[in-house]
mmCIF file of C-alpha atoms and ligand atoms in Angstrom:
data_model
loop_
_atom_site.group_PDB
_atom_site.id
_atom_site.type_symbol
_atom_site.label_atom_id
_atom_site.label_comp_id
_atom_site.label_asym_id
_atom_site.label_seq_id
_atom_site.Cartn_x
_atom_site.Cartn_y
_atom_site.Cartn_z
ATOM 1 C CA UNK A 14 6.651 29.429 -11.977
ATOM 2 C CA UNK A 15 8.680 27.574 -9.345
ATOM 3 C CA UNK A 16 7.157 24.232 -8.387
ATOM 4 C CA UNK A 17 7.914 20.949 -6.700
ATOM 5 C CA UNK A 18 7.474 18.145 -9.250
ATOM 6 C CA UNK A 19 6.731 14.751 -7.687
ATOM 7 C CA UNK A 20 8.135 12.371 -10.274
ATOM 8 C CA UNK A 21 7.508 8.613 -10.528
ATOM 9 C CA UNK A 22 10.508 6.534 -11.621
ATOM 10 C CA UNK A 23 10.787 2.901 -12.852
ATOM 11 C CA UNK A 24 10.269 -0.092 -10.544
ATOM 12 C CA UNK A 25 13.054 -1.961 -12.302
ATOM 13 C CA UNK A 26 12.777 -1.585 -16.057
ATOM 14 C CA UNK A 27 14.396 1.691 -17.163
ATOM 15 C CA UNK A 28 12.134 1.748 -20.206
ATOM 16 C CA UNK A 29 9.256 2.647 -17.903
ATOM 17 C CA UNK A 30 10.461 6.210 -17.303
ATOM 18 C CA UNK A 31 7.979 8.544 -18.972
ATOM 19 C CA UNK A 32 8.866 11.186 -21.561
ATOM 20 C CA UNK A 33 7.520 13.865 -19.235
ATOM 21 C CA UNK A 34 9.527 12.567 -16.268
ATOM 22 C CA UNK A 35 12.708 12.794 -18.364
ATOM 23 C CA UNK A 36 11.891 16.319 -19.503
ATOM 24 C CA UNK A 37 11.120 17.503 -15.957
ATOM 25 C CA UNK A 38 14.224 15.851 -14.462
ATOM 26 C CA UNK A 39 16.382 17.567 -17.099
ATOM 27 C CA UNK A 40 14.795 20.987 -16.696
ATOM 28 C CA UNK A 41 14.492 21.442 -12.931
ATOM 29 C CA UNK A 42 17.268 23.184 -10.975
ATOM 30 C CA UNK A 43 17.726 20.363 -8.465
ATOM 31 C CA UNK A 44 16.416 16.847 -7.777
ATOM 32 C CA UNK A 45 15.655 15.740 -4.207
ATOM 33 C CA UNK A 46 16.218 11.975 -4.071
ATOM 34 C CA UNK A 47 15.674 9.335 -1.382
ATOM 35 C CA UNK A 48 19.081 7.749 -2.076
ATOM 36 C CA UNK A 49 21.322 9.956 -4.168
ATOM 37 C CA UNK A 50 23.763 7.182 -5.122
ATOM 38 C CA UNK A 51 20.942 4.911 -6.272
ATOM 39 C CA UNK A 52 19.246 7.687 -8.250
ATOM 40 C CA UNK A 53 22.520 8.870 -9.794
ATOM 41 C CA UNK A 54 22.680 5.551 -11.682
ATOM 42 C CA UNK A 55 19.183 6.150 -13.105
ATOM 43 C CA UNK A 56 20.042 9.718 -14.108
ATOM 44 C CA UNK A 57 23.323 8.624 -15.716
ATOM 45 C CA UNK A 58 21.501 5.936 -17.703
ATOM 46 C CA UNK A 59 18.938 8.504 -18.894
ATOM 47 C CA UNK A 60 21.418 11.288 -19.724
ATOM 48 C CA UNK A 61 20.098 13.626 -16.997
ATOM 49 C CA UNK A 62 22.784 15.927 -15.591
ATOM 50 C CA UNK A 63 20.771 17.765 -12.925
ATOM 51 C CA UNK A 64 22.354 17.818 -9.461
ATOM 52 C CA UNK A 65 20.913 15.733 -6.613
ATOM 53 C CA UNK A 66 20.277 16.484 -2.939
ATOM 54 C CA UNK A 67 19.089 13.966 -0.323
ATOM 55 C CA UNK A 68 15.498 13.822 0.893
ATOM 56 C CA UNK A 69 14.791 10.676 2.907
ATOM 57 C CA UNK A 70 12.749 9.669 5.925
ATOM 58 C CA UNK A 71 15.466 10.779 8.384
ATOM 59 C CA UNK A 72 15.974 14.304 7.000
ATOM 60 C CA UNK A 73 12.588 15.007 5.433
ATOM 61 C CA UNK A 74 11.874 18.117 7.532
ATOM 62 C CA UNK A 75 15.250 19.800 7.001
ATOM 63 C CA UNK A 76 15.264 18.787 3.318
ATOM 64 C CA UNK A 77 11.770 20.277 2.965
ATOM 65 C CA UNK A 78 13.086 23.545 4.426
ATOM 66 C CA UNK A 79 15.848 23.528 1.810
ATOM 67 C CA UNK A 80 13.352 22.784 -0.985
ATOM 68 C CA UNK A 81 11.132 25.680 0.180
ATOM 69 C CA UNK A 82 14.156 27.995 0.308
ATOM 70 C CA UNK A 83 15.005 27.144 -3.298
ATOM 71 C CA UNK A 84 11.384 27.548 -4.432
ATOM 72 C CA UNK A 85 11.441 30.964 -2.748
ATOM 73 C CA UNK A 86 14.434 31.861 -4.925
ATOM 74 C CA UNK A 87 12.413 30.975 -8.005
ATOM 75 C CA UNK A 88 13.999 27.559 -8.592
ATOM 76 C CA UNK A 89 12.108 24.421 -9.582
ATOM 77 C CA UNK A 90 12.686 21.158 -7.756
ATOM 78 C CA UNK A 91 11.871 17.516 -8.577
ATOM 79 C CA UNK A 92 11.437 14.813 -5.979
ATOM 80 C CA UNK A 93 12.095 11.118 -6.675
ATOM 81 C CA UNK A 94 12.413 7.968 -4.572
ATOM 82 C CA UNK A 95 14.282 4.715 -5.198
ATOM 83 C CA UNK A 96 11.463 3.191 -7.246
ATOM 84 C CA UNK A 97 7.899 4.016 -8.170
ATOM 85 C CA UNK A 98 5.848 6.954 -6.970
ATOM 86 C CA UNK A 99 7.111 9.142 -4.094
ATOM 87 C CA UNK A 100 4.943 9.323 -0.956
ATOM 88 C CA UNK A 101 3.389 5.899 -1.628
ATOM 89 C CA UNK A 102 4.937 3.850 1.225
ATOM 90 C CA UNK A 103 7.911 6.101 0.573
ATOM 91 C CA UNK A 104 9.138 9.459 1.899
ATOM 92 C CA UNK A 105 7.675 12.592 0.368
ATOM 93 C CA UNK A 106 4.268 13.238 1.943
ATOM 94 C CA UNK A 107 5.613 15.461 4.748
ATOM 95 C CA UNK A 108 7.731 17.489 2.317
ATOM 96 C CA UNK A 109 4.750 17.878 -0.015
ATOM 97 C CA UNK A 110 2.594 19.107 2.891
ATOM 98 C CA UNK A 111 5.254 21.663 3.926
ATOM 99 C CA UNK A 112 5.673 22.938 0.358
ATOM 100 C CA UNK A 113 1.928 23.312 -0.065
ATOM 101 C CA UNK A 114 1.648 25.105 3.274
ATOM 102 C CA UNK A 115 4.364 27.485 2.114
ATOM 103 C CA UNK A 116 2.123 28.346 -0.832
ATOM 104 C CA UNK A 117 4.090 26.769 -3.684
ATOM 105 C CA UNK A 118 2.748 24.551 -6.455
ATOM 106 C CA UNK A 119 3.166 20.791 -6.196
ATOM 107 C CA UNK A 120 2.858 19.039 -9.556
ATOM 108 C CA UNK A 121 2.428 15.267 -10.011
ATOM 109 C CA UNK A 122 4.374 13.604 -12.801
ATOM 110 C CA UNK A 123 2.716 10.176 -12.687
ATOM 111 C CA UNK A 124 4.213 6.875 -13.726
ATOM 112 C CA UNK A 125 5.048 3.479 -12.236
ATOM 113 C CA UNK A 126 3.753 2.316 -8.882
ATOM 114 C CA UNK A 127 4.046 -1.296 -7.736
ATOM 115 C CA UNK A 128 0.510 -1.395 -6.312
ATOM 116 C CA UNK A 129 -1.127 -0.286 -9.555
ATOM 117 C CA UNK A 130 1.134 -2.498 -11.688
ATOM 118 C CA UNK A 131 0.157 -5.527 -9.572
ATOM 119 C CA UNK A 132 -3.554 -4.688 -9.616
ATOM 120 C CA UNK A 133 -3.467 -4.359 -13.396
ATOM 121 C CA UNK A 134 -2.427 -8.008 -13.818
ATOM 122 C CA UNK A 135 -4.265 -9.592 -10.871
ATOM 123 C CA UNK A 136 -7.633 -10.058 -12.499
ATOM 124 C CA UNK A 137 -9.604 -9.253 -9.349
ATOM 125 C CA UNK A 138 -12.926 -7.787 -10.317
ATOM 126 C CA UNK A 139 -14.122 -6.403 -7.001
ATOM 127 C CA UNK A 140 -14.607 -2.833 -8.046
ATOM 128 C CA UNK A 141 -12.303 -1.209 -5.538
ATOM 129 C CA UNK A 142 -9.084 -1.714 -3.626
ATOM 130 C CA UNK A 143 -7.756 -0.741 -0.229
ATOM 131 C CA UNK A 144 -4.080 0.214 -0.150
ATOM 132 C CA UNK A 145 -2.601 -1.102 3.106
ATOM 133 C CA UNK A 146 1.108 -0.629 2.362
ATOM 134 C CA UNK A 147 3.481 -2.530 4.675
ATOM 135 C CA UNK A 148 2.001 -4.612 7.484
ATOM 136 C CA UNK A 149 3.553 -4.062 10.953
ATOM 137 C CA UNK A 150 6.902 -5.795 11.502
ATOM 138 C CA UNK A 151 5.984 -7.556 14.779
ATOM 139 C CA UNK A 152 3.725 -10.584 14.625
ATOM 140 C CA UNK A 153 1.208 -9.493 17.304
ATOM 141 C CA UNK A 154 0.654 -6.100 15.725
ATOM 142 C CA UNK A 155 0.614 -7.684 12.265
ATOM 143 C CA UNK A 156 -2.119 -10.155 13.189
ATOM 144 C CA UNK A 157 -4.157 -7.375 14.814
ATOM 145 C CA UNK A 158 -3.799 -5.263 11.652
ATOM 146 C CA UNK A 159 -4.925 -8.186 9.471
ATOM 147 C CA UNK A 160 -7.852 -8.924 11.804
ATOM 148 C CA UNK A 161 -8.953 -5.291 11.487
ATOM 149 C CA UNK A 162 -9.063 -5.754 7.684
ATOM 150 C CA UNK A 163 -11.020 -9.013 7.738
ATOM 151 C CA UNK A 164 -14.435 -7.542 6.876
ATOM 152 C CA UNK A 165 -13.203 -5.179 4.153
ATOM 153 C CA UNK A 166 -14.775 -6.003 0.816
ATOM 154 C CA UNK A 167 -12.317 -4.232 -1.559
ATOM 155 C CA UNK A 168 -9.174 -6.037 -2.726
ATOM 156 C CA UNK A 169 -6.438 -5.531 -0.100
ATOM 157 C CA UNK A 170 -3.115 -4.281 -1.476
ATOM 158 C CA UNK A 171 0.016 -4.852 0.613
ATOM 159 C CA UNK A 172 3.729 -4.346 0.139
ATOM 160 C CA UNK A 173 6.187 -6.859 1.552
ATOM 161 C CA UNK A 174 9.928 -7.380 1.635
ATOM 162 C CA UNK A 175 11.742 -10.722 1.198
ATOM 163 C CA UNK A 176 12.705 -10.697 4.917
ATOM 164 C CA UNK A 177 9.136 -10.894 6.134
ATOM 165 C CA UNK A 178 7.194 -12.479 3.291
ATOM 166 C CA UNK A 179 7.015 -15.931 4.949
ATOM 167 C CA UNK A 180 5.797 -14.588 8.315
ATOM 168 C CA UNK A 181 3.252 -12.335 6.657
ATOM 169 C CA UNK A 182 1.819 -15.114 4.482
ATOM 170 C CA UNK A 183 1.585 -17.374 7.559
ATOM 171 C CA UNK A 184 -0.227 -14.678 9.559
ATOM 172 C CA UNK A 185 -2.560 -13.851 6.657
ATOM 173 C CA UNK A 186 -3.564 -17.511 6.277
ATOM 174 C CA UNK A 187 -4.015 -17.914 10.040
ATOM 175 C CA UNK A 188 -6.065 -14.740 10.490
ATOM 176 C CA UNK A 189 -8.195 -14.596 7.319
ATOM 177 C CA UNK A 190 -10.077 -17.479 5.706
ATOM 178 C CA UNK A 191 -7.577 -19.898 4.056
ATOM 179 C CA UNK A 192 -9.950 -20.176 1.084
ATOM 180 C CA UNK A 193 -9.506 -16.522 0.116
ATOM 181 C CA UNK A 194 -7.533 -15.913 -3.057
ATOM 182 C CA UNK A 195 -4.208 -14.102 -3.050
ATOM 183 C CA UNK A 196 -2.130 -12.796 -5.932
ATOM 184 C CA UNK A 197 1.582 -12.690 -5.207
ATOM 185 C CA UNK A 198 3.359 -10.329 -7.607
ATOM 186 C CA UNK A 199 7.140 -10.330 -7.307
ATOM 187 C CA UNK A 200 9.911 -8.527 -9.144
ATOM 188 C CA UNK A 201 7.476 -6.617 -11.356
ATOM 189 C CA UNK A 202 9.037 -5.297 -14.570
ATOM 190 C CA UNK A 203 12.299 -7.106 -13.727
ATOM 191 C CA UNK A 204 13.976 -10.219 -15.168
ATOM 192 C CA UNK A 205 12.398 -12.630 -12.683
ATOM 193 C CA UNK A 206 8.926 -11.137 -12.687
ATOM 194 C CA UNK A 207 6.331 -13.601 -11.433
ATOM 195 C CA UNK A 208 2.615 -13.249 -10.736
ATOM 196 C CA UNK A 209 0.754 -16.193 -9.200
ATOM 197 C CA UNK A 210 -2.807 -16.530 -7.985
ATOM 198 C CA UNK A 211 -3.655 -19.141 -5.359
ATOM 199 C CA UNK A 212 -5.499 -19.520 -2.066
ATOM 200 C CA UNK A 213 -4.137 -18.107 1.176
ATOM 201 C CA UNK A 214 -4.043 -21.660 2.525
ATOM 202 C CA UNK A 215 -1.605 -22.678 -0.257
ATOM 203 C CA UNK A 216 0.509 -19.506 -0.312
ATOM 204 C CA UNK A 217 3.162 -20.420 2.254
ATOM 205 C CA UNK A 218 3.725 -23.861 0.701
ATOM 206 C CA UNK A 219 4.178 -22.175 -2.703
ATOM 207 C CA UNK A 220 6.719 -19.747 -1.215
ATOM 208 C CA UNK A 221 8.684 -22.570 0.372
ATOM 209 C CA UNK A 222 8.543 -24.852 -2.662
ATOM 210 C CA UNK A 223 11.419 -22.994 -4.358
ATOM 211 C CA UNK A 224 14.056 -20.718 -2.741
ATOM 212 C CA UNK A 225 13.679 -18.312 -5.683
ATOM 213 C CA UNK A 226 10.046 -17.672 -4.795
ATOM 214 C CA UNK A 227 11.089 -15.772 -1.658
ATOM 215 C CA UNK A 228 13.524 -13.469 -3.499
ATOM 216 C CA UNK A 229 12.847 -9.905 -4.556
ATOM 217 C CA UNK A 230 10.119 -7.422 -3.785
ATOM 218 C CA UNK A 231 6.484 -8.324 -3.355
ATOM 219 C CA UNK A 232 3.019 -6.926 -3.777
ATOM 220 C CA UNK A 233 0.316 -9.034 -2.153
ATOM 221 C CA UNK A 234 -3.254 -8.628 -3.365
ATOM 222 C CA UNK A 235 -5.890 -10.349 -1.299
ATOM 223 C CA UNK A 236 -9.446 -10.913 -2.370
ATOM 224 C CA UNK A 237 -11.801 -8.781 -0.271
ATOM 225 C CA UNK A 238 -14.432 -10.268 2.030
ATOM 226 C CA UNK A 239 -17.577 -11.326 0.178
ATOM 227 C CA UNK A 240 -20.192 -8.576 0.192
ATOM 228 C CA UNK A 241 -23.220 -9.750 2.150
ATOM 229 C CA UNK A 242 -26.716 -8.548 1.573
ATOM 230 C CA UNK A 243 -27.893 -6.551 4.530
ATOM 231 C CA UNK A 244 -25.365 -6.491 7.366
ATOM 232 C CA UNK A 245 -21.608 -6.233 6.885
ATOM 233 C CA UNK A 246 -19.250 -8.802 8.358
ATOM 234 C CA UNK A 247 -18.156 -6.632 11.286
ATOM 235 C CA UNK A 248 -21.785 -6.061 12.314
ATOM 236 C CA UNK A 249 -22.435 -9.792 12.061
ATOM 237 C CA UNK A 250 -19.401 -10.460 14.253
ATOM 238 C CA UNK A 251 -20.451 -7.985 16.940
ATOM 239 C CA UNK A 252 -23.999 -9.318 16.939
ATOM 240 C CA UNK A 253 -22.896 -12.964 17.213
ATOM 241 C CA UNK A 254 -20.543 -12.189 20.112
ATOM 242 C CA UNK A 255 -23.241 -10.342 22.041
ATOM 243 C CA UNK A 256 -25.841 -12.969 21.249
ATOM 244 C CA UNK A 257 -23.653 -15.648 22.768
ATOM 245 C CA UNK A 258 -23.712 -13.835 26.138
ATOM 246 C CA UNK A 259 -26.957 -11.832 26.306
ATOM 247 C CA UNK A 260 -30.712 -12.128 25.741
ATOM 248 C CA UNK A 261 -31.736 -11.541 22.134
ATOM 249 C CA UNK A 262 -33.306 -8.112 22.603
ATOM 250 C CA UNK A 263 -30.369 -6.730 24.614
ATOM 251 C CA UNK A 264 -27.878 -8.155 22.132
ATOM 252 C CA UNK A 265 -29.701 -6.518 19.204
ATOM 253 C CA UNK A 266 -29.953 -3.163 21.011
ATOM 254 C CA UNK A 267 -26.279 -3.108 22.024
ATOM 255 C CA UNK A 268 -25.137 -4.276 18.582
ATOM 256 C CA UNK A 269 -27.156 -1.468 17.057
ATOM 257 C CA UNK A 270 -25.507 1.101 19.363
ATOM 258 C CA UNK A 271 -22.010 -0.245 18.689
ATOM 259 C CA UNK A 272 -22.321 -0.589 14.919
ATOM 260 C CA UNK A 273 -24.838 2.241 14.281
ATOM 261 C CA UNK A 274 -26.922 -0.161 12.144
ATOM 262 C CA UNK A 275 -30.743 -0.082 12.406
ATOM 263 C CA UNK A 276 -32.061 -1.892 15.470
ATOM 264 C CA UNK A 277 -34.834 -3.628 13.502
ATOM 265 C CA UNK A 278 -32.385 -5.176 11.070
ATOM 266 C CA UNK A 279 -30.222 -6.407 13.926
ATOM 267 C CA UNK A 280 -33.209 -7.803 15.788
ATOM 268 C CA UNK A 281 -34.367 -9.681 12.680
ATOM 269 C CA UNK A 282 -30.887 -11.065 12.072
ATOM 270 C CA UNK A 283 -30.524 -12.010 15.749
ATOM 271 C CA UNK A 284 -33.760 -13.991 15.479
ATOM 272 C CA UNK A 285 -32.440 -15.805 12.404
ATOM 273 C CA UNK A 286 -29.183 -16.639 14.175
ATOM 274 C CA UNK A 287 -31.000 -17.885 17.313
ATOM 275 C CA UNK A 288 -33.192 -20.129 15.184
ATOM 276 C CA UNK A 289 -30.085 -21.702 13.736
HETATM 277 N N1 SAM B 324 6.728 4.135 -3.868
HETATM 278 C C1 SAM B 324 6.790 2.788 -4.371
HETATM 279 C C2 SAM B 324 5.627 2.558 -5.338
HETATM 280 O O1 SAM B 324 5.070 3.507 -5.835
HETATM 281 O O2 SAM B 324 5.286 1.403 -5.591
HETATM 282 C C3 SAM B 324 6.846 1.765 -3.252
HETATM 283 C C4 SAM B 324 8.032 1.949 -2.345
HETATM 284 S S1 SAM B 324 8.090 0.824 -1.021
HETATM 285 C C5 SAM B 324 9.415 1.469 -0.038
HETATM 286 C C6 SAM B 324 8.897 -0.564 -1.678
HETATM 287 C C7 SAM B 324 7.961 -1.761 -1.807
HETATM 288 O O3 SAM B 324 7.219 -1.636 -3.014
HETATM 289 C C8 SAM B 324 8.671 -3.101 -1.913
HETATM 290 O O4 SAM B 324 8.990 -3.628 -0.637
HETATM 291 C C9 SAM B 324 7.626 -3.930 -2.604
HETATM 292 O O5 SAM B 324 6.634 -4.325 -1.692
HETATM 293 C C10 SAM B 324 7.033 -2.914 -3.582
HETATM 294 N N2 SAM B 324 7.763 -2.956 -4.848
HETATM 295 C C11 SAM B 324 8.628 -2.043 -5.324
HETATM 296 N N3 SAM B 324 9.106 -2.459 -6.517
HETATM 297 C C12 SAM B 324 8.528 -3.645 -6.783
HETATM 298 C C13 SAM B 324 8.614 -4.577 -7.859
HETATM 299 N N4 SAM B 324 9.427 -4.360 -8.888
HETATM 300 N N5 SAM B 324 7.872 -5.700 -7.802
HETATM 301 C C14 SAM B 324 7.060 -5.937 -6.757
HETATM 302 N N6 SAM B 324 6.945 -5.101 -5.715
HETATM 303 C C15 SAM B 324 7.671 -3.976 -5.729
#
């Protein structure tokens, strides 16, 4: 049966390629790769002779058309990106959607992903995580994005490049509580792998304490907001803002309409806040 195999590849250490990934890459008719020159080195090192075609963010639609054409001819196709799992902050999702729409099978061949590798060594025990991917490049949009995440209780998982790591750490510390814990995981599975856990308030100083700390690729894991009994942080924020401007009853009613939380609970909390 023709199928598109979505194949995870190593983040840095070639030994992390899975046996199944190798078998699939050898057996498919063609491999669609984000950067064919980069992936050719991986294939050469693994003894895979299958031919490559390009599938990257700038040609994803036309490459998807080509993949569908080949599937229609009965061929099988693998898709890989430069590192880790395709479609995770990487091209691939649009091609996958097109292939599925066209009625062909899409088969995951799981393996490395930087987010999961970082989570596995972070030691955060918050039950869940929220994958954010890359924060926006511009500071205003980045701060707004961080602000929107402030009340989230799961561990926040972000990707960052060496060009923007300093700005992002500064904005995270300025926008979230500086006492929150962050795990900075850099160069995972590579020679200079480093995983540190510290507070957001100390993160920028750590980065700047050694030029090597800012090199490589980063996953940032940030402790989620503490879970509160009763109202969540966003509801508390809305209620406090309204309470500062309006009579108690009106503030509780409006907060209830905005947040869709029960009016009684908001009224009771508003009373508590008013009484100090
Ligand atoms: N699809 C990939 C995955 O499954 O992890 C992610 C691709 S995304 C374009 C690249 C980003 O992933 C980097 O900027 C970095 O944030 C993270 N990353 C990739 N390799 C890494 C590594 N070895 N150590 C730490 N972070 C890494």
